[in-house]
Each structure stands twice: as structure tokens, then as C-alpha cells.
Amino acid sequence: MFDAIRKILLEPVYFTVIMKRMAVLASGNGTNLQAIIDAVAAGKILGEVGLVISDRKSAYALVRAEQSGIPRIAMPRTRENRESYFTGIKDAIESAGCDFIVLAGFMKILPDDFVEHFRNRIINIHPALLPSFGGRGYYGRHVHEAVLESGARITGCTVHFVSSEVDGGPIIEQISMPVMDNDTPDTLAERIHGIEHEALVFAASLLMSGNYRIEGRRVIRL
Ligand code: GRF
């Protein structure tokens, strides 16, 4: 009896944790990508970044991937690959064993069939509080200009699932911050960047954990 208990207590327990794997798509500096890489390394996200794809060869996001030993691909869209562009991205993501996609400043709109293929498995960070200041034309500086023109006293960032409606999928996380009287599009962009990292890390960790369910436009945490 005691031997049996001792055996159970001392026996090494072998278990395999199967990490979910995400591909991160980024067009620029990649500070959001870096926040994810750091959070994975710190154990705050129980998942892996299996691939980084950029549509710009010179994107610093690719350097960040290289520095962290993450496979990376530069895939500029050209006249020759226009038709097959997103099929190429889909194949690269699946070949890398990634089931999830994080858009971290990826400056291309995904076609409907691509979104449908990865339904509820793609998340995007947007530098405003959706559903305001989102949709076609609301990207980068344009978002912050629109916020200032509107007179809104609060702005922030949103991480949401990607649906066929631009910036319209179920919202996972939002963080707000005040608009100050002396704000410019640049100061707003800079301050929002800081909270984006926090929101994206939270959303990516929720995505990897699977501890949520989607009800209509709502993401309910379990
Ligand atoms: C972020 O502001 C994000 O909201 C937008 O693109 C920017 C990417 O920033 N979609 P970074 O390359 O992650 O620094």
C-alpha cells in the first residue's frame, strides 16, 4: 500500500503539451510582433510563433524574427503573383504548421476566401476603439486624424477576430486612453502603440488558450 503511494508520488510524470502555433503577418517595424515574441519567451502566451510573413522585404519585423530564430518569409505582391498571392501565404502558413494568424500591422486586406478558410482563427490589432474609426481607409495616421477631427475625448486600441467586414469581426480586447488637447496624430499613434502591445499579448494568449466562445459579435471569456 505504502509502496504503491510512494510509486505514484515519485514516478516521473510524462506529458506532452502540444503548443498551438501562430503565424504573424506584419508590414512594418514589428513592435507588436516583438511584444508577442517577448510574451511567448516569458511564458505569458502558451503558444509559439511558427512563422513571420511580411509583404515588405525591408520590414524590420523580418529582422526581429531573424533575431529570435523564427522562420520568416518576405512575400511582396507583384504583377506576376497577384492572382496566387494569398494562396501562397496560406500554403506557407500551413506548411509551417500554424493554425492561427495574428495581423500585427499587416497593410493588406485579406480576401474573403482566405478569411473563410481561417474562420475565427485570424486576429487583428486596430489603433482605435471599434466599431468607431474602422473600415476601409481607416489605417495608420488616417485613424488618428479622424479621431482628432471628430472631437472624441477617448480613443484606444482594439483586437478583434477578422471577418469579411473590414475591422468588423468580434472584439476580443480593447484598451482606452484619453485624447489630450495638445494631441496630434503622431502623439496619439505613439501612446496607442504602448497599449496595443498589452492588448495584443492578452488577445493572443486568450486565442492560444482557447478559453473563449464567440456569440454573434461578442467574445465571451470562459
Ligand atoms: C499598429 O499601430 C497597428 O495598430 C497598425 O499597424 C501598426 C503596427 O505597428 N495596424 P508595429 O509595426 O507593430 O510597430
PDB file of C-alpha atoms and ligand atoms in Angstrom:
ATOM      1  CA  MET A   1       0.000   0.000   0.000  1.00  0.00           C
ATOM      2  CA  PHE A   2       2.707   2.491   1.070  1.00  0.00           C
ATOM      3  CA  ASP A   3       4.860   1.263  -1.786  1.00  0.00           C
ATOM      4  CA  ALA A   4       2.054   1.941  -4.211  1.00  0.00           C
ATOM      5  CA  ILE A   5       1.600   5.508  -2.895  1.00  0.00           C
ATOM      6  CA  ARG A   6       5.354   6.108  -2.950  1.00  0.00           C
ATOM      7  CA  LYS A   7       5.496   4.880  -6.522  1.00  0.00           C
ATOM      8  CA  ILE A   8       2.740   7.275  -7.600  1.00  0.00           C
ATOM      9  CA  LEU A   9       4.391  10.222  -5.820  1.00  0.00           C
ATOM     10  CA  LEU A  10       7.904   9.548  -7.077  1.00  0.00           C
ATOM     11  CA  GLU A  11       7.168   8.273 -10.558  1.00  0.00           C
ATOM     12  CA  PRO A  12       8.114  10.916 -13.129  1.00  0.00           C
ATOM     13  CA  VAL A  13       5.041  12.171 -14.893  1.00  0.00           C
ATOM     14  CA  TYR A  14       5.423  12.382 -18.622  1.00  0.00           C
ATOM     15  CA  PHE A  15       3.034  14.546 -20.518  1.00  0.00           C
ATOM     16  CA  THR A  16       3.195  16.327 -23.806  1.00  0.00           C
ATOM     17  CA  VAL A  17       1.991  19.860 -24.114  1.00  0.00           C
ATOM     18  CA  ILE A  18       1.001  20.477 -27.690  1.00  0.00           C
ATOM     19  CA  MET A  19       1.590  24.161 -28.283  1.00  0.00           C
ATOM     20  CA  LYS A  20      -0.677  25.971 -30.675  1.00  0.00           C
ATOM     21  CA  ARG A  21       1.241  27.791 -33.317  1.00  0.00           C
ATOM     22  CA  MET A  22       0.567  31.174 -34.871  1.00  0.00           C
ATOM     23  CA  ALA A  23       1.879  32.965 -37.935  1.00  0.00           C
ATOM     24  CA  VAL A  24       2.393  36.703 -37.508  1.00  0.00           C
ATOM     25  CA  LEU A  25       1.912  38.930 -40.557  1.00  0.00           C
ATOM     26  CA  ALA A  26       3.494  42.382 -40.338  1.00  0.00           C
ATOM     27  CA  SER A  27       4.402  45.108 -42.822  1.00  0.00           C
ATOM     28  CA  GLY A  28       6.482  47.472 -40.728  1.00  0.00           C
ATOM     29  CA  ASN A  29       8.585  47.962 -37.639  1.00  0.00           C
ATOM     30  CA  GLY A  30       7.066  44.976 -35.851  1.00  0.00           C
ATOM     31  CA  THR A  31       6.879  46.296 -32.281  1.00  0.00           C
ATOM     32  CA  ASN A  32       3.643  44.327 -31.845  1.00  0.00           C
ATOM     33  CA  LEU A  33       5.389  41.222 -33.172  1.00  0.00           C
ATOM     34  CA  GLN A  34       8.190  41.862 -30.665  1.00  0.00           C
ATOM     35  CA  ALA A  35       5.662  42.128 -27.832  1.00  0.00           C
ATOM     36  CA  ILE A  36       4.329  38.692 -28.816  1.00  0.00           C
ATOM     37  CA  ILE A  37       7.815  37.182 -29.116  1.00  0.00           C
ATOM     38  CA  ASP A  38       8.724  38.546 -25.668  1.00  0.00           C
ATOM     39  CA  ALA A  39       5.469  37.321 -24.119  1.00  0.00           C
ATOM     40  CA  VAL A  40       5.999  33.829 -25.546  1.00  0.00           C
ATOM     41  CA  ALA A  41       9.550  33.797 -24.141  1.00  0.00           C
ATOM     42  CA  ALA A  42       8.236  34.937 -20.754  1.00  0.00           C
ATOM     43  CA  GLY A  43       5.590  32.203 -20.711  1.00  0.00           C
ATOM     44  CA  LYS A  44       2.741  34.727 -20.840  1.00  0.00           C
ATOM     45  CA  ILE A  45       1.459  33.222 -24.088  1.00  0.00           C
ATOM     46  CA  LEU A  46       1.249  29.432 -24.148  1.00  0.00           C
ATOM     47  CA  GLY A  47       1.900  29.055 -27.844  1.00  0.00           C
ATOM     48  CA  GLU A  48       4.598  29.584 -30.434  1.00  0.00           C
ATOM     49  CA  VAL A  49       5.290  31.930 -33.296  1.00  0.00           C
ATOM     50  CA  GLY A  50       5.941  29.462 -36.122  1.00  0.00           C
ATOM     51  CA  LEU A  51       6.361  31.924 -38.974  1.00  0.00           C
ATOM     52  CA  VAL A  52       6.591  35.640 -39.701  1.00  0.00           C
ATOM     53  CA  ILE A  53       5.483  36.877 -43.108  1.00  0.00           C
ATOM     54  CA  SER A  54       5.911  40.385 -44.437  1.00  0.00           C
ATOM     55  CA  ASP A  55       4.748  41.878 -47.702  1.00  0.00           C
ATOM     56  CA  ARG A  56       7.713  44.276 -47.491  1.00  0.00           C
ATOM     57  CA  LYS A  57      11.263  42.969 -47.895  1.00  0.00           C
ATOM     58  CA  SER A  58      12.640  45.855 -45.818  1.00  0.00           C
ATOM     59  CA  ALA A  59      10.212  45.404 -42.899  1.00  0.00           C
ATOM     60  CA  TYR A  60      12.075  45.478 -39.592  1.00  0.00           C
ATOM     61  CA  ALA A  61       9.621  42.813 -38.425  1.00  0.00           C
ATOM     62  CA  LEU A  62      11.657  40.329 -40.504  1.00  0.00           C
ATOM     63  CA  VAL A  63      14.852  41.322 -38.658  1.00  0.00           C
ATOM     64  CA  ARG A  64      13.082  40.817 -35.319  1.00  0.00           C
ATOM     65  CA  ALA A  65      12.034  37.330 -36.461  1.00  0.00           C
ATOM     66  CA  GLU A  66      15.588  36.529 -37.534  1.00  0.00           C
ATOM     67  CA  GLN A  67      16.992  37.728 -34.190  1.00  0.00           C
ATOM     68  CA  SER A  68      14.629  35.353 -32.413  1.00  0.00           C
ATOM     69  CA  GLY A  69      15.309  32.412 -34.722  1.00  0.00           C
ATOM     70  CA  ILE A  70      11.786  32.393 -36.117  1.00  0.00           C
ATOM     71  CA  PRO A  71      11.276  31.284 -39.743  1.00  0.00           C
ATOM     72  CA  ARG A  72      10.423  34.295 -41.871  1.00  0.00           C
ATOM     73  CA  ILE A  73       9.368  34.992 -45.428  1.00  0.00           C
ATOM     74  CA  ALA A  74       9.216  38.225 -47.396  1.00  0.00           C
ATOM     75  CA  MET A  75       6.329  37.980 -49.841  1.00  0.00           C
ATOM     76  CA  PRO A  76       5.869  41.181 -51.815  1.00  0.00           C
ATOM     77  CA  ARG A  77       2.825  41.251 -54.071  1.00  0.00           C
ATOM     78  CA  THR A  78       3.858  41.629 -57.691  1.00  0.00           C
ATOM     79  CA  ARG A  79       2.079  41.687 -61.016  1.00  0.00           C
ATOM     80  CA  GLU A  80       3.143  38.072 -61.559  1.00  0.00           C
ATOM     81  CA  ASN A  81       1.849  36.665 -58.269  1.00  0.00           C
ATOM     82  CA  ARG A  82      -1.245  38.900 -57.940  1.00  0.00           C
ATOM     83  CA  GLU A  83      -3.698  36.044 -58.545  1.00  0.00           C
ATOM     84  CA  SER A  84      -1.926  33.467 -56.405  1.00  0.00           C
ATOM     85  CA  TYR A  85      -0.662  35.837 -53.689  1.00  0.00           C
ATOM     86  CA  PHE A  86      -2.927  34.819 -50.830  1.00  0.00           C
ATOM     87  CA  THR A  87      -2.867  31.153 -51.819  1.00  0.00           C
ATOM     88  CA  GLY A  88       0.915  31.403 -51.450  1.00  0.00           C
ATOM     89  CA  ILE A  89       0.526  32.957 -47.997  1.00  0.00           C
ATOM     90  CA  LYS A  90      -1.999  30.308 -46.966  1.00  0.00           C
ATOM     91  CA  ASP A  91       0.293  27.494 -48.129  1.00  0.00           C
ATOM     92  CA  ALA A  92       3.316  28.990 -46.321  1.00  0.00           C
ATOM     93  CA  ILE A  93       1.325  29.316 -43.092  1.00  0.00           C
ATOM     94  CA  GLU A  94       0.022  25.765 -43.274  1.00  0.00           C
ATOM     95  CA  SER A  95       3.405  24.322 -44.242  1.00  0.00           C
ATOM     96  CA  ALA A  96       4.827  25.936 -41.105  1.00  0.00           C
ATOM     97  CA  GLY A  97       2.178  24.114 -39.062  1.00  0.00           C
ATOM     98  CA  CYS A  98       0.433  27.319 -37.992  1.00  0.00           C
ATOM     99  CA  ASP A  99      -3.302  27.173 -37.268  1.00  0.00           C
ATOM    100  CA  PHE A 100      -3.703  30.786 -36.171  1.00  0.00           C
ATOM    101  CA  ILE A 101      -2.804  34.117 -37.709  1.00  0.00           C
ATOM    102  CA  VAL A 102      -2.018  37.395 -35.967  1.00  0.00           C
ATOM    103  CA  LEU A 103      -2.158  40.512 -38.128  1.00  0.00           C
ATOM    104  CA  ALA A 104       0.266  42.879 -36.434  1.00  0.00           C
ATOM    105  CA  GLY A 105       0.285  45.885 -38.723  1.00  0.00           C
ATOM    106  CA  PHE A 106      -0.214  43.944 -41.969  1.00  0.00           C
ATOM    107  CA  MET A 107      -1.157  46.518 -44.590  1.00  0.00           C
ATOM    108  CA  LYS A 108      -3.132  44.309 -46.964  1.00  0.00           C
ATOM    109  CA  ILE A 109      -6.813  43.480 -46.851  1.00  0.00           C
ATOM    110  CA  LEU A 110      -7.352  39.727 -46.832  1.00  0.00           C
ATOM    111  CA  PRO A 111      -9.680  38.294 -49.487  1.00  0.00           C
ATOM    112  CA  ASP A 112     -12.933  36.660 -48.354  1.00  0.00           C
ATOM    113  CA  ASP A 113     -11.925  33.100 -49.264  1.00  0.00           C
ATOM    114  CA  PHE A 114      -8.752  33.424 -47.187  1.00  0.00           C
ATOM    115  CA  VAL A 115     -10.729  34.762 -44.203  1.00  0.00           C
ATOM    116  CA  GLU A 116     -13.282  31.983 -44.608  1.00  0.00           C
ATOM    117  CA  HIS A 117     -10.532  29.341 -44.762  1.00  0.00           C
ATOM    118  CA  PHE A 118      -9.121  30.554 -41.418  1.00  0.00           C
ATOM    119  CA  ARG A 119     -12.536  31.463 -39.987  1.00  0.00           C
ATOM    120  CA  ASN A 120     -12.239  32.687 -36.369  1.00  0.00           C
ATOM    121  CA  ARG A 121      -8.526  31.921 -36.406  1.00  0.00           C
ATOM    122  CA  ILE A 122      -7.239  35.341 -37.510  1.00  0.00           C
ATOM    123  CA  ILE A 123      -6.916  38.304 -35.155  1.00  0.00           C
ATOM    124  CA  ASN A 124      -6.022  41.912 -35.958  1.00  0.00           C
ATOM    125  CA  ILE A 125      -4.878  44.915 -33.953  1.00  0.00           C
ATOM    126  CA  HIS A 126      -6.535  48.231 -34.830  1.00  0.00           C
ATOM    127  CA  PRO A 127      -5.389  51.578 -33.384  1.00  0.00           C
ATOM    128  CA  ALA A 128      -8.833  52.900 -32.345  1.00  0.00           C
ATOM    129  CA  LEU A 129     -11.891  51.824 -30.421  1.00  0.00           C
ATOM    130  CA  LEU A 130     -14.009  49.874 -32.908  1.00  0.00           C
ATOM    131  CA  PRO A 131     -16.687  49.995 -34.185  1.00  0.00           C
ATOM    132  CA  SER A 132     -15.762  53.703 -34.474  1.00  0.00           C
ATOM    133  CA  PHE A 133     -12.949  54.771 -36.777  1.00  0.00           C
ATOM    134  CA  GLY A 134     -12.686  51.455 -38.613  1.00  0.00           C
ATOM    135  CA  GLY A 135     -13.296  50.091 -42.106  1.00  0.00           C
ATOM    136  CA  ARG A 136     -11.714  50.809 -45.469  1.00  0.00           C
ATOM    137  CA  GLY A 137      -9.443  53.858 -45.424  1.00  0.00           C
ATOM    138  CA  TYR A 138      -9.018  53.825 -41.647  1.00  0.00           C
ATOM    139  CA  TYR A 139      -5.410  52.766 -41.298  1.00  0.00           C
ATOM    140  CA  GLY A 140      -2.260  54.283 -39.841  1.00  0.00           C
ATOM    141  CA  ARG A 141      -2.282  58.056 -39.488  1.00  0.00           C
ATOM    142  CA  HIS A 142      -5.757  58.369 -41.072  1.00  0.00           C
ATOM    143  CA  VAL A 143      -7.287  56.763 -37.991  1.00  0.00           C
ATOM    144  CA  HIS A 144      -5.752  59.270 -35.583  1.00  0.00           C
ATOM    145  CA  GLU A 145      -6.596  62.227 -37.842  1.00  0.00           C
ATOM    146  CA  ALA A 146     -10.221  61.095 -37.909  1.00  0.00           C
ATOM    147  CA  VAL A 147     -10.299  60.719 -34.120  1.00  0.00           C
ATOM    148  CA  LEU A 148      -8.960  64.257 -33.638  1.00  0.00           C
ATOM    149  CA  GLU A 149     -11.340  65.720 -36.233  1.00  0.00           C
ATOM    150  CA  SER A 150     -14.297  64.029 -34.552  1.00  0.00           C
ATOM    151  CA  GLY A 151     -13.582  65.718 -31.232  1.00  0.00           C
ATOM    152  CA  ALA A 152     -13.677  62.375 -29.394  1.00  0.00           C
ATOM    153  CA  ARG A 153     -12.158  62.627 -25.906  1.00  0.00           C
ATOM    154  CA  ILE A 154     -11.364  58.921 -25.716  1.00  0.00           C
ATOM    155  CA  THR A 155      -9.520  56.674 -28.134  1.00  0.00           C
ATOM    156  CA  GLY A 156      -7.553  53.445 -27.758  1.00  0.00           C
ATOM    157  CA  CYS A 157      -6.992  50.157 -29.500  1.00  0.00           C
ATOM    158  CA  THR A 158      -8.973  47.059 -30.367  1.00  0.00           C
ATOM    159  CA  VAL A 159      -8.005  43.464 -31.053  1.00  0.00           C
ATOM    160  CA  HIS A 160     -10.691  41.601 -32.963  1.00  0.00           C
ATOM    161  CA  PHE A 161     -11.289  38.475 -34.983  1.00  0.00           C
ATOM    162  CA  VAL A 162     -11.096  39.108 -38.696  1.00  0.00           C
ATOM    163  CA  SER A 163     -14.303  38.686 -40.653  1.00  0.00           C
ATOM    164  CA  SER A 164     -15.198  39.560 -44.229  1.00  0.00           C
ATOM    165  CA  GLU A 165     -16.269  43.006 -42.991  1.00  0.00           C
ATOM    166  CA  VAL A 166     -13.140  45.211 -42.724  1.00  0.00           C
ATOM    167  CA  ASP A 167     -12.445  45.845 -38.990  1.00  0.00           C
ATOM    168  CA  GLY A 168     -15.869  44.340 -38.243  1.00  0.00           C
ATOM    169  CA  GLY A 169     -15.241  40.955 -36.575  1.00  0.00           C
ATOM    170  CA  PRO A 170     -15.943  40.023 -32.931  1.00  0.00           C
ATOM    171  CA  ILE A 171     -13.990  42.181 -30.481  1.00  0.00           C
ATOM    172  CA  ILE A 172     -11.598  40.322 -28.180  1.00  0.00           C
ATOM    173  CA  GLU A 173      -9.983  43.146 -26.209  1.00  0.00           C
ATOM    174  CA  GLN A 174      -9.982  46.941 -26.059  1.00  0.00           C
ATOM    175  CA  ILE A 175      -7.930  49.411 -24.053  1.00  0.00           C
ATOM    176  CA  SER A 176      -8.928  53.067 -23.934  1.00  0.00           C
ATOM    177  CA  MET A 177      -6.959  56.227 -23.255  1.00  0.00           C
ATOM    178  CA  PRO A 178      -7.820  59.936 -23.176  1.00  0.00           C
ATOM    179  CA  VAL A 179      -7.302  62.326 -26.080  1.00  0.00           C
ATOM    180  CA  MET A 180      -5.426  65.377 -24.764  1.00  0.00           C
ATOM    181  CA  ASP A 181      -5.964  68.935 -26.001  1.00  0.00           C
ATOM    182  CA  ASN A 182      -2.447  69.123 -27.420  1.00  0.00           C
ATOM    183  CA  ASP A 183      -2.513  65.699 -29.108  1.00  0.00           C
ATOM    184  CA  THR A 184      -1.524  65.352 -32.763  1.00  0.00           C
ATOM    185  CA  PRO A 185      -1.887  62.236 -34.944  1.00  0.00           C
ATOM    186  CA  ASP A 186       1.732  61.439 -34.096  1.00  0.00           C
ATOM    187  CA  THR A 187       1.383  61.727 -30.312  1.00  0.00           C
ATOM    188  CA  LEU A 188      -1.800  59.642 -30.422  1.00  0.00           C
ATOM    189  CA  ALA A 189      -0.071  56.986 -32.539  1.00  0.00           C
ATOM    190  CA  GLU A 190       2.856  56.859 -30.131  1.00  0.00           C
ATOM    191  CA  ARG A 191       0.761  56.499 -26.978  1.00  0.00           C
ATOM    192  CA  ILE A 192      -1.584  53.982 -28.580  1.00  0.00           C
ATOM    193  CA  HIS A 193       1.379  51.838 -29.605  1.00  0.00           C
ATOM    194  CA  GLY A 194       2.151  51.206 -25.947  1.00  0.00           C
ATOM    195  CA  ILE A 195      -1.338  49.961 -25.114  1.00  0.00           C
ATOM    196  CA  GLU A 196      -1.531  47.965 -28.351  1.00  0.00           C
ATOM    197  CA  HIS A 197       1.224  45.685 -27.130  1.00  0.00           C
ATOM    198  CA  GLU A 198      -0.671  44.942 -23.935  1.00  0.00           C
ATOM    199  CA  ALA A 199      -3.974  44.319 -25.741  1.00  0.00           C
ATOM    200  CA  LEU A 200      -2.410  42.128 -28.419  1.00  0.00           C
ATOM    201  CA  VAL A 201      -0.486  39.995 -25.944  1.00  0.00           C
ATOM    202  CA  PHE A 202      -3.663  39.464 -23.943  1.00  0.00           C
ATOM    203  CA  ALA A 203      -5.683  38.574 -27.059  1.00  0.00           C
ATOM    204  CA  ALA A 204      -3.010  36.231 -28.432  1.00  0.00           C
ATOM    205  CA  SER A 205      -2.781  34.459 -25.113  1.00  0.00           C
ATOM    206  CA  LEU A 206      -6.571  34.058 -24.991  1.00  0.00           C
ATOM    207  CA  LEU A 207      -6.524  32.752 -28.566  1.00  0.00           C
ATOM    208  CA  MET A 208      -3.839  30.183 -27.765  1.00  0.00           C
ATOM    209  CA  SER A 209      -5.612  29.120 -24.567  1.00  0.00           C
ATOM    210  CA  GLY A 210      -8.931  28.537 -26.357  1.00  0.00           C
ATOM    211  CA  ASN A 211     -10.713  29.813 -23.243  1.00  0.00           C
ATOM    212  CA  TYR A 212     -13.454  31.759 -25.002  1.00  0.00           C
ATOM    213  CA  ARG A 213     -16.503  31.289 -27.112  1.00  0.00           C
ATOM    214  CA  ILE A 214     -17.888  33.518 -29.824  1.00  0.00           C
ATOM    215  CA  GLU A 215     -21.550  34.508 -29.635  1.00  0.00           C
ATOM    216  CA  GLY A 216     -22.516  36.692 -32.574  1.00  0.00           C
ATOM    217  CA  ARG A 217     -20.236  39.713 -32.338  1.00  0.00           C
ATOM    218  CA  ARG A 218     -19.257  39.002 -28.742  1.00  0.00           C
ATOM    219  CA  VAL A 219     -16.258  37.088 -27.452  1.00  0.00           C
ATOM    220  CA  ILE A 220     -17.151  35.576 -24.093  1.00  0.00           C
ATOM    221  CA  ARG A 221     -14.225  34.624 -21.858  1.00  0.00           C
ATOM    222  CA  LEU A 222     -14.565  31.278 -20.126  1.00  0.00           C
TER     223      LEU A 222
HETATM  224  C1  GRF B   1      -0.009  49.451 -35.268  1.00  0.00           C
HETATM  225  O1  GRF B   1      -0.283  50.765 -34.942  1.00  0.00           O
HETATM  226  C2  GRF B   1      -1.266  48.732 -35.624  1.00  0.00           C
HETATM  227  O2  GRF B   1      -2.378  49.175 -34.951  1.00  0.00           O
HETATM  228  C3  GRF B   1      -1.413  49.026 -37.071  1.00  0.00           C
HETATM  229  O3  GRF B   1      -0.098  48.996 -37.561  1.00  0.00           O
HETATM  230  C4  GRF B   1       0.792  49.367 -36.544  1.00  0.00           C
HETATM  231  C5  GRF B   1       1.894  48.355 -36.458  1.00  0.00           C
HETATM  232  O4  GRF B   1       2.908  48.741 -35.596  1.00  0.00           O
HETATM  233  N1  GRF B   1      -2.342  48.133 -37.673  1.00  0.00           N
HETATM  234  P1  GRF B   1       4.201  47.842 -35.367  1.00  0.00           P
HETATM  235  O5  GRF B   1       4.797  47.538 -36.719  1.00  0.00           O
HETATM  236  O6  GRF B   1       3.764  46.604 -34.668  1.00  0.00           O
HETATM  237  O7  GRF B   1       5.106  48.662 -34.533  1.00  0.00           O
END
